mmCIF file of C-alpha atoms in Angstrom:
data_model
loop_
_atom_site.group_PDB
_atom_site.id
_atom_site.type_symbol
_atom_site.label_atom_id
_atom_site.label_comp_id
_atom_site.label_asym_id
_atom_site.label_seq_id
_atom_site.Cartn_x
_atom_site.Cartn_y
_atom_site.Cartn_z
ATOM 1 C CA VAL A 19 -25.582 -25.796 -5.156
ATOM 2 C CA SER A 20 -25.747 -23.121 -2.510
ATOM 3 C CA THR A 21 -26.782 -22.633 1.077
ATOM 4 C CA GLN A 22 -25.975 -19.137 2.160
ATOM 5 C CA SER A 23 -24.944 -17.799 5.560
ATOM 6 C CA THR A 24 -23.756 -14.211 5.923
ATOM 7 C CA GLY A 25 -24.108 -13.619 9.636
ATOM 8 C CA THR A 26 -21.460 -13.170 12.296
ATOM 9 C CA PRO A 27 -19.245 -16.241 12.838
ATOM 10 C CA ASP A 28 -20.358 -18.492 15.660
ATOM 11 C CA VAL A 29 -18.122 -17.820 18.673
ATOM 12 C CA GLY A 30 -18.682 -21.398 19.774
ATOM 13 C CA MET A 31 -16.649 -22.590 16.793
ATOM 14 C CA TRP A 32 -13.584 -20.855 18.198
ATOM 15 C CA ALA A 33 -12.326 -23.651 20.373
ATOM 16 C CA SER A 34 -9.588 -23.295 22.939
ATOM 17 C CA LEU A 35 -6.779 -23.933 20.469
ATOM 18 C CA GLU A 36 -7.624 -20.738 18.588
ATOM 19 C CA ASP A 37 -7.320 -18.733 21.784
ATOM 20 C CA ARG A 38 -3.772 -19.805 22.513
ATOM 21 C CA PRO A 39 -1.138 -17.400 21.157
ATOM 22 C CA SER A 40 1.254 -20.277 20.474
ATOM 23 C CA TRP A 41 -1.294 -21.973 18.176
ATOM 24 C CA GLN A 42 -2.176 -18.701 16.492
ATOM 25 C CA LEU A 43 1.448 -18.025 15.607
ATOM 26 C CA PHE A 44 2.026 -21.650 14.564
ATOM 27 C CA MET A 45 -0.928 -21.708 12.171
ATOM 28 C CA LEU A 46 -0.069 -18.235 10.926
ATOM 29 C CA ALA A 47 3.384 -19.433 9.880
ATOM 30 C CA CYS A 48 2.199 -22.728 8.347
ATOM 31 C CA MET A 49 -1.171 -22.072 6.716
ATOM 32 C CA SER A 50 -1.212 -18.385 5.820
ATOM 33 C CA PRO A 51 0.389 -17.794 2.416
ATOM 34 C CA ILE A 52 -0.339 -14.084 2.771
ATOM 35 C CA PHE A 53 1.803 -13.954 5.906
ATOM 36 C CA GLN A 54 4.504 -16.045 4.216
ATOM 37 C CA ILE A 55 4.515 -13.745 1.189
ATOM 38 C CA LEU A 56 4.803 -10.663 3.400
ATOM 39 C CA ALA A 57 7.571 -12.294 5.440
ATOM 40 C CA GLY A 58 9.553 -13.321 2.356
ATOM 41 C CA THR A 59 9.239 -9.899 0.759
ATOM 42 C CA THR A 60 10.216 -8.150 3.991
ATOM 43 C CA LEU A 61 13.270 -10.375 4.384
ATOM 44 C CA PHE A 62 14.400 -9.653 0.825
ATOM 45 C CA LEU A 63 14.003 -5.884 1.236
ATOM 46 C CA SER A 64 15.841 -6.034 4.562
ATOM 47 C CA LEU A 65 18.776 -7.790 2.913
ATOM 48 C CA LEU A 66 18.965 -4.981 0.392
ATOM 49 C CA LEU A 67 19.232 -2.400 3.181
ATOM 50 C CA ILE A 68 21.386 -3.990 5.907
ATOM 51 C CA ASN A 69 24.882 -3.749 4.416
ATOM 52 C CA MET A 70 26.924 -4.305 1.279
ATOM 53 C CA TYR A 71 27.312 -8.062 1.786
ATOM 54 C CA THR A 72 23.623 -8.767 2.320
ATOM 55 C CA ARG A 73 22.871 -6.489 -0.635
ATOM 56 C CA MET A 74 25.159 -8.540 -2.859
ATOM 57 C CA PHE A 75 23.470 -11.737 -1.661
ATOM 58 C CA ALA A 76 20.022 -10.273 -2.385
ATOM 59 C CA MET A 77 21.076 -9.205 -5.876
ATOM 60 C CA ALA A 78 22.546 -12.634 -6.618
ATOM 61 C CA TYR A 79 19.337 -14.230 -5.366
ATOM 62 C CA ALA A 80 17.286 -11.940 -7.627
ATOM 63 C CA VAL A 81 19.277 -13.137 -10.632
ATOM 64 C CA TRP A 82 18.706 -16.751 -9.533
ATOM 65 C CA LEU A 83 14.987 -16.054 -9.233
ATOM 66 C CA LEU A 84 14.896 -14.865 -12.844
ATOM 67 C CA VAL A 85 16.820 -17.785 -14.373
ATOM 68 C CA ASP A 86 15.667 -20.715 -12.214
ATOM 69 C CA SER A 87 13.266 -22.967 -14.113
ATOM 70 C CA SER A 88 12.255 -25.172 -11.175
ATOM 71 C CA PRO A 89 8.645 -23.856 -11.135
ATOM 72 C CA ASP A 90 8.273 -25.107 -14.719
ATOM 73 C CA HIS A 91 9.102 -28.678 -13.639
ATOM 74 C CA GLY A 92 7.051 -29.029 -10.461
ATOM 75 C CA GLY A 93 9.623 -28.068 -7.856
ATOM 76 C CA TRP A 94 12.385 -30.111 -6.281
ATOM 77 C CA ASN A 95 11.572 -33.816 -6.304
ATOM 78 C CA SER A 96 14.708 -34.678 -4.313
ATOM 79 C CA ILE A 97 13.581 -32.569 -1.336
ATOM 80 C CA LEU A 98 9.847 -33.141 -1.721
ATOM 81 C CA PRO A 99 9.491 -36.362 0.375
ATOM 82 C CA TYR A 100 11.231 -34.799 3.371
ATOM 83 C CA ALA A 101 9.337 -31.504 3.185
ATOM 84 C CA ARG A 102 5.970 -33.228 2.865
ATOM 85 C CA ARG A 103 6.671 -35.448 5.875
ATOM 86 C CA PHE A 104 7.779 -32.535 8.034
ATOM 87 C CA GLY A 105 6.297 -33.027 11.499
ATOM 88 C CA VAL A 106 4.519 -29.669 11.607
ATOM 89 C CA TRP A 107 2.028 -30.823 8.982
ATOM 90 C CA ARG A 108 0.657 -33.537 11.250
ATOM 91 C CA THR A 109 0.020 -30.849 13.849
ATOM 92 C CA VAL A 110 -1.736 -28.686 11.260
ATOM 93 C CA LYS A 111 -3.895 -31.683 10.350
ATOM 94 C CA LYS A 112 -5.043 -31.996 13.971
ATOM 95 C CA TYR A 113 -5.889 -28.298 14.166
ATOM 96 C CA PHE A 114 -8.806 -28.423 11.705
ATOM 97 C CA PRO A 115 -8.976 -31.575 11.795
ATOM 98 C CA ALA A 116 -8.391 -32.702 8.190
ATOM 99 C CA GLU A 117 -9.043 -36.055 6.511
ATOM 100 C CA LEU A 118 -8.394 -37.422 3.020
ATOM 101 C CA VAL A 119 -11.023 -40.000 2.013
ATOM 102 C CA LYS A 120 -10.183 -42.659 -0.588
ATOM 103 C CA THR A 121 -13.225 -43.727 -2.612
ATOM 104 C CA ALA A 122 -11.467 -45.713 -5.339
ATOM 105 C CA HIS A 123 -8.140 -47.256 -6.226
ATOM 106 C CA LEU A 124 -5.870 -45.319 -8.598
ATOM 107 C CA GLN A 125 -3.289 -47.202 -10.636
ATOM 108 C CA PRO A 126 0.232 -45.828 -10.090
ATOM 109 C CA ASP A 127 1.345 -46.489 -13.682
ATOM 110 C CA ARG A 128 -0.352 -43.455 -15.240
ATOM 111 C CA PRO A 129 -0.546 -39.675 -14.795
ATOM 112 C CA TYR A 130 -3.593 -38.005 -13.269
ATOM 113 C CA VAL A 131 -5.099 -34.531 -13.370
ATOM 114 C CA PHE A 132 -6.752 -33.902 -10.015
ATOM 115 C CA GLY A 133 -9.415 -31.197 -10.287
ATOM 116 C CA TYR A 134 -9.897 -29.623 -6.846
ATOM 117 C CA HIS A 135 -13.110 -27.891 -5.710
ATOM 118 C CA PRO A 136 -13.921 -25.493 -4.197
ATOM 119 C CA HIS A 137 -11.132 -22.932 -4.350
ATOM 120 C CA GLY A 138 -12.028 -21.319 -1.028
ATOM 121 C CA ILE A 139 -9.947 -18.330 -0.006
ATOM 122 C CA ILE A 140 -6.525 -20.013 0.092
ATOM 123 C CA SER A 141 -7.204 -23.671 -0.882
ATOM 124 C CA CYS A 142 -5.915 -24.969 2.447
ATOM 125 C CA GLY A 143 -7.269 -28.444 1.716
ATOM 126 C CA ALA A 144 -5.339 -28.691 -1.548
ATOM 127 C CA LEU A 145 -2.101 -27.644 0.110
ATOM 128 C CA LEU A 146 -2.495 -29.911 3.133
ATOM 129 C CA ASN A 147 -3.866 -33.054 1.441
ATOM 130 C CA PHE A 148 -1.805 -33.018 -1.752
ATOM 131 C CA GLY A 149 1.140 -30.740 -0.966
ATOM 132 C CA THR A 150 2.008 -32.697 2.194
ATOM 133 C CA TYR A 151 1.643 -36.280 3.419
ATOM 134 C CA ALA A 152 -0.052 -35.300 6.690
ATOM 135 C CA THR A 153 -3.357 -36.932 5.734
ATOM 136 C CA GLY A 154 -1.709 -40.000 4.205
ATOM 137 C CA PHE A 155 -1.749 -39.434 0.445
ATOM 138 C CA ASP A 156 1.466 -41.438 0.043
ATOM 139 C CA ARG A 157 -0.090 -44.313 1.996
ATOM 140 C CA LEU A 158 -3.512 -44.225 0.301
ATOM 141 C CA PHE A 159 -2.128 -43.841 -3.218
ATOM 142 C CA PRO A 160 1.395 -45.317 -3.257
ATOM 143 C CA GLY A 161 3.475 -44.650 -6.345
ATOM 144 C CA ILE A 162 1.582 -41.510 -7.401
ATOM 145 C CA LEU A 163 3.524 -38.252 -7.259
ATOM 146 C CA VAL A 164 1.262 -35.215 -7.491
ATOM 147 C CA HIS A 165 2.324 -31.576 -7.855
ATOM 148 C CA VAL A 166 0.076 -28.778 -6.583
ATOM 149 C CA LEU A 167 0.132 -26.013 -9.193
ATOM 150 C CA GLY A 168 -0.674 -22.367 -8.517
ATOM 151 C CA ALA A 169 -0.565 -18.880 -9.977
ATOM 152 C CA SER A 170 2.721 -17.973 -11.645
ATOM 153 C CA ALA A 171 2.945 -14.784 -9.581
ATOM 154 C CA MET A 172 3.545 -16.816 -6.410
ATOM 155 C CA PHE A 173 6.845 -18.073 -7.806
ATOM 156 C CA ASN A 174 8.146 -14.535 -8.158
ATOM 157 C CA VAL A 175 7.915 -13.889 -4.412
ATOM 158 C CA PRO A 176 11.346 -14.068 -2.718
ATOM 159 C CA PHE A 177 11.897 -17.053 -0.417
ATOM 160 C CA PHE A 178 8.198 -17.982 -0.451
ATOM 161 C CA ARG A 179 8.840 -19.645 -3.821
ATOM 162 C CA GLU A 180 11.464 -21.934 -2.259
ATOM 163 C CA TRP A 181 8.921 -23.053 0.335
ATOM 164 C CA MET A 182 6.506 -23.949 -2.465
ATOM 165 C CA LEU A 183 9.155 -25.634 -4.622
ATOM 166 C CA ALA A 184 10.320 -27.799 -1.727
ATOM 167 C CA HIS A 185 6.767 -29.169 -1.468
ATOM 168 C CA GLY A 186 6.520 -29.916 -5.199
ATOM 169 C CA GLY A 187 4.711 -26.778 -6.319
ATOM 170 C CA GLY A 188 4.795 -25.353 -9.825
ATOM 171 C CA ARG A 189 3.287 -22.791 -12.160
ATOM 172 C CA CYS A 190 -0.251 -23.362 -13.344
ATOM 173 C CA ASP A 191 0.308 -22.959 -17.072
ATOM 174 C CA LYS A 192 0.029 -25.348 -20.004
ATOM 175 C CA LYS A 193 3.790 -25.722 -20.431
ATOM 176 C CA THR A 194 4.326 -26.801 -16.821
ATOM 177 C CA CYS A 195 1.295 -29.110 -16.851
ATOM 178 C CA SER A 196 2.455 -30.816 -20.045
ATOM 179 C CA THR A 197 6.035 -31.167 -18.788
ATOM 180 C CA ILE A 198 4.969 -32.868 -15.560
ATOM 181 C CA LEU A 199 2.363 -35.147 -17.134
ATOM 182 C CA SER A 200 4.773 -36.220 -19.882
ATOM 183 C CA LYS A 201 7.087 -37.556 -17.147
ATOM 184 C CA GLY A 202 4.297 -39.777 -15.828
ATOM 185 C CA GLU A 203 3.739 -37.601 -12.764
ATOM 186 C CA SER A 204 0.413 -36.065 -11.729
ATOM 187 C CA ILE A 205 -0.845 -32.547 -11.143
ATOM 188 C CA LEU A 206 -3.515 -30.928 -9.018
ATOM 189 C CA LEU A 207 -5.368 -27.906 -10.405
ATOM 190 C CA VAL A 208 -7.769 -25.741 -8.445
ATOM 191 C CA VAL A 209 -10.066 -25.550 -11.439
ATOM 192 C CA GLY A 210 -12.266 -22.645 -10.371
ATOM 193 C CA GLY A 211 -9.314 -20.318 -9.852
ATOM 194 C CA ALA A 212 -9.698 -16.712 -8.761
ATOM 195 C CA ARG A 213 -13.268 -16.552 -10.071
ATOM 196 C CA GLU A 214 -14.352 -19.322 -7.719
ATOM 197 C CA SER A 215 -12.558 -17.705 -4.769
ATOM 198 C CA LEU A 216 -14.995 -14.795 -5.014
ATOM 199 C CA GLU A 217 -17.828 -17.230 -4.241
ATOM 200 C CA ALA A 218 -16.140 -18.653 -1.138
ATOM 201 C CA TYR A 219 -18.770 -17.852 1.469
ATOM 202 C CA PRO A 220 -19.293 -20.029 4.564
ATOM 203 C CA ASP A 221 -21.870 -22.801 4.201
ATOM 204 C CA THR A 222 -22.006 -22.428 0.410
ATOM 205 C CA LEU A 223 -20.752 -24.491 -2.500
ATOM 206 C CA LEU A 224 -20.694 -22.441 -5.693
ATOM 207 C CA LEU A 225 -18.404 -23.959 -8.338
ATOM 208 C CA THR A 226 -16.968 -22.424 -11.503
ATOM 209 C CA ILE A 227 -16.908 -25.302 -14.002
ATOM 210 C CA HIS A 228 -18.786 -24.523 -17.225
ATOM 211 C CA SER A 229 -16.180 -22.092 -18.547
ATOM 212 C CA ARG A 230 -13.212 -24.284 -17.522
ATOM 213 C CA LYS A 231 -12.556 -26.870 -20.214
ATOM 214 C CA GLY A 232 -8.817 -26.435 -20.707
ATOM 215 C CA PHE A 233 -7.882 -29.048 -18.107
ATOM 216 C CA VAL A 234 -10.047 -31.630 -19.890
ATOM 217 C CA LYS A 235 -8.316 -30.941 -23.217
ATOM 218 C CA LEU A 236 -4.965 -31.122 -21.435
ATOM 219 C CA ALA A 237 -5.823 -34.570 -20.051
ATOM 220 C CA LEU A 238 -6.800 -35.768 -23.507
ATOM 221 C CA GLU A 239 -3.583 -34.463 -25.044
ATOM 222 C CA GLN A 240 -1.390 -36.089 -22.400
ATOM 223 C CA ASN A 241 -3.436 -39.292 -22.056
ATOM 224 C CA ALA A 242 -3.993 -38.496 -18.384
ATOM 225 C CA TRP A 243 -6.922 -39.526 -16.193
ATOM 226 C CA LEU A 244 -9.176 -36.924 -14.587
ATOM 227 C CA VAL A 245 -9.971 -37.273 -10.884
ATOM 228 C CA PRO A 246 -12.500 -34.825 -9.397
ATOM 229 C CA VAL A 247 -11.759 -33.792 -5.809
ATOM 230 C CA LEU A 248 -14.333 -32.215 -3.515
ATOM 231 C CA SER A 249 -13.326 -30.676 -0.200
ATOM 232 C CA PHE A 250 -16.057 -30.224 2.405
ATOM 233 C CA GLY A 251 -15.343 -27.375 4.795
ATOM 234 C CA GLU A 252 -12.960 -25.378 2.574
ATOM 235 C CA ASN A 253 -15.300 -22.391 2.373
ATOM 236 C CA ASN A 254 -15.720 -22.320 6.163
ATOM 237 C CA LEU A 255 -12.055 -21.736 6.982
ATOM 238 C CA PHE A 256 -12.349 -17.978 6.459
ATOM 239 C CA HIS A 257 -15.158 -15.449 6.485
ATOM 240 C CA ARG A 258 -15.779 -12.618 4.056
ATOM 241 C CA MET A 259 -15.800 -8.913 4.804
ATOM 242 C CA GLU A 260 -18.833 -8.419 2.590
ATOM 243 C CA ARG A 261 -22.182 -8.654 4.302
ATOM 244 C CA SER A 262 -23.853 -10.216 1.269
ATOM 245 C CA THR A 263 -22.980 -12.028 -1.928
ATOM 246 C CA SER A 264 -24.533 -9.301 -4.072
ATOM 247 C CA ASN A 265 -22.495 -8.428 -7.161
ATOM 248 C CA SER A 266 -23.509 -4.804 -6.723
ATOM 249 C CA SER A 267 -21.483 -4.298 -3.551
ATOM 250 C CA THR A 268 -18.573 -1.869 -3.805
ATOM 251 C CA ILE A 269 -16.009 -4.434 -2.710
ATOM 252 C CA ARG A 270 -17.297 -6.976 -5.223
ATOM 253 C CA MET A 271 -17.128 -4.466 -8.062
ATOM 254 C CA ILE A 272 -13.490 -3.697 -7.225
ATOM 255 C CA GLN A 273 -12.675 -7.423 -7.108
ATOM 256 C CA GLU A 274 -14.357 -8.016 -10.458
ATOM 257 C CA ARG A 275 -12.426 -5.133 -12.008
ATOM 258 C CA LEU A 276 -9.118 -6.530 -10.754
ATOM 259 C CA LEU A 277 -10.044 -9.983 -12.033
ATOM 260 C CA ASN A 278 -10.878 -8.653 -15.496
ATOM 261 C CA LEU A 279 -7.720 -6.533 -15.706
ATOM 262 C CA PHE A 280 -5.102 -8.841 -14.190
ATOM 263 C CA GLY A 281 -6.652 -12.317 -14.179
ATOM 264 C CA CYS A 282 -6.403 -12.492 -10.380
ATOM 265 C CA THR A 283 -8.049 -10.767 -7.464
ATOM 266 C CA ILE A 284 -7.956 -10.501 -3.672
ATOM 267 C CA PRO A 285 -11.015 -11.675 -1.717
ATOM 268 C CA ALA A 286 -11.756 -9.479 1.297
ATOM 269 C CA PHE A 287 -11.627 -12.043 4.095
ATOM 270 C CA PHE A 288 -10.686 -12.588 7.710
ATOM 271 C CA GLY A 289 -9.865 -15.455 9.999
ATOM 272 C CA VAL A 290 -8.884 -15.457 13.635
ATOM 273 C CA GLY A 291 -5.634 -15.129 15.534
ATOM 274 C CA SER A 292 -2.548 -12.981 15.647
ATOM 275 C CA MET A 293 -1.705 -9.929 13.547
ATOM 276 C CA PRO A 294 -5.292 -8.625 13.278
ATOM 277 C CA PHE A 295 -6.416 -6.166 10.661
ATOM 278 C CA VAL A 296 -8.594 -4.520 13.317
ATOM 279 C CA ALA A 297 -7.788 -4.775 17.041
ATOM 280 C CA SER A 298 -11.243 -5.940 18.005
ATOM 281 C CA LYS A 299 -11.741 -8.998 20.212
ATOM 282 C CA VAL A 300 -14.688 -11.349 20.308
ATOM 283 C CA PRO A 301 -16.516 -11.096 23.646
ATOM 284 C CA GLY A 302 -15.842 -14.036 25.912
ATOM 285 C CA THR A 303 -12.683 -15.149 24.127
ATOM 286 C CA GLY A 304 -9.117 -13.972 23.854
ATOM 287 C CA SER A 305 -9.288 -14.113 20.071
ATOM 288 C CA PHE A 306 -9.111 -11.208 17.703
ATOM 289 C CA ALA A 307 -12.078 -10.804 15.396
ATOM 290 C CA TYR A 308 -9.869 -10.181 12.361
ATOM 291 C CA GLY A 309 -6.761 -12.226 11.681
ATOM 292 C CA LEU A 310 -5.023 -14.389 9.090
ATOM 293 C CA VAL A 311 -5.304 -17.775 10.839
ATOM 294 C CA PRO A 312 -7.989 -20.168 9.480
ATOM 295 C CA PHE A 313 -10.963 -20.967 11.660
ATOM 296 C CA ARG A 314 -11.070 -24.449 13.149
ATOM 297 C CA HIS A 315 -13.491 -26.433 11.011
ATOM 298 C CA PRO A 316 -13.478 -30.081 9.865
ATOM 299 C CA LEU A 317 -11.846 -30.380 6.441
ATOM 300 C CA ASN A 318 -12.886 -33.589 4.658
ATOM 301 C CA CYS A 319 -11.483 -34.152 1.168
ATOM 302 C CA LEU A 320 -12.958 -36.820 -1.142
ATOM 303 C CA LEU A 321 -11.463 -38.187 -4.364
ATOM 304 C CA TYR A 322 -13.975 -39.595 -6.821
ATOM 305 C CA THR A 323 -13.430 -41.738 -9.894
ATOM 306 C CA SER A 324 -15.194 -44.556 -11.737
ATOM 307 C CA ASP A 325 -14.476 -47.638 -13.811
ATOM 308 C CA ALA A 326 -13.568 -45.352 -16.728
ATOM 309 C CA ALA A 327 -10.273 -44.686 -14.996
ATOM 310 C CA ASP A 328 -9.293 -48.300 -15.650
ATOM 311 C CA GLU A 329 -10.065 -48.282 -19.369
ATOM 312 C CA GLU A 330 -7.511 -47.409 -22.004
ATOM 313 C CA ASP A 331 -9.990 -45.715 -24.377
ATOM 314 C CA SER A 332 -11.697 -43.470 -21.801
ATOM 315 C CA VAL A 333 -11.064 -40.421 -19.700
ATOM 316 C CA ASP A 334 -13.044 -40.241 -16.486
ATOM 317 C CA LEU A 335 -14.854 -37.039 -15.536
ATOM 318 C CA GLY A 336 -16.737 -37.699 -12.338
ATOM 319 C CA GLY A 337 -18.297 -40.904 -13.590
ATOM 320 C CA ARG A 338 -18.812 -39.708 -17.194
ATOM 321 C CA ARG A 339 -16.649 -41.290 -19.858
ATOM 322 C CA ILE A 340 -15.141 -39.090 -22.538
ATOM 323 C CA ILE A 341 -14.498 -41.434 -25.464
ATOM 324 C CA LYS A 342 -15.741 -39.901 -28.714
ATOM 325 C CA LYS A 343 -14.240 -36.502 -27.959
ATOM 326 C CA LYS A 344 -10.872 -38.147 -27.451
ATOM 327 C CA LYS A 345 -11.124 -39.917 -30.805
ATOM 328 C CA ARG A 346 -12.159 -36.725 -32.599
ATOM 329 C CA TYR A 347 -9.232 -34.905 -31.080
ATOM 330 C CA LYS A 348 -6.835 -37.566 -32.344
ATOM 331 C CA ILE A 349 -8.280 -37.215 -35.860
ATOM 332 C CA ARG A 350 -7.864 -33.436 -35.830
ATOM 333 C CA SER A 351 -4.315 -33.792 -34.554
ATOM 334 C CA GLY A 352 -3.522 -36.252 -37.301
ATOM 335 C CA ASN A 353 -4.867 -33.932 -39.999
ATOM 336 C CA ASN A 354 -2.713 -31.102 -38.663
#
């Protein structure tokens, strides 16, 4: 499903909050992982250079980073409730504004695999709705503890990893997924991954699903229930540098090459606010044309499930019941 818009962002969307330096800096610190990664890396390098004592601390921290297994278990559950209820997240919610819509009841006595779409540039909706309690996940779905999982590389970034772990983050690999689900806790996967992020153009909804079946097999193995999640507005929070979605563009070819070589890529995007890539202002506003702060746009996140989620012999996939496949898998497992 796609409706395409590649023109210049509408200046009218840039409401007064985006023009205030205090809001720009606030949103930059809270909802810009790129800024947080740069800040954490800069802090670590600074500690190595300041003096002998800070250097020793940085080296000890580096050893801790290598041996700590917290990302394999979904972060720090003891700190998670406090971090997710941190007051700044309610302010971030008002900025977009964001809303989490409950469409069905989920039983708290079972693990769930939440499949989030679309990826967008940064998956702000996944982080805000499931990595915090700002939109009321703990109130709408009491008793369900969900961990937002992301690329393993993020948990190698100094100090940024602690921010993610405090909010219940973890590595997006099979070992981590199985460990969390086996404890009866739930996980959220941004199913489309880096491939889907390359299709994150404003006013479009292009999903990468057909080639992503691993999360379904994982749910069958762990007897978990699948819950599709669709976030409206995710692709409108940033705009792309490319003027078209053509795969023949130079930037797109570079992104595809990186994706094929490393399994991840970097979308060429821009938002609004402080620390611009190019010091160019939008006429009639005080906002920079290129920044790392998300645009203000309503962010409405819907969870969908069906009656299959209440049946012991079924796995729900957006209203479709997977029954026979589950039985066949059990037979194969038994033969092995």
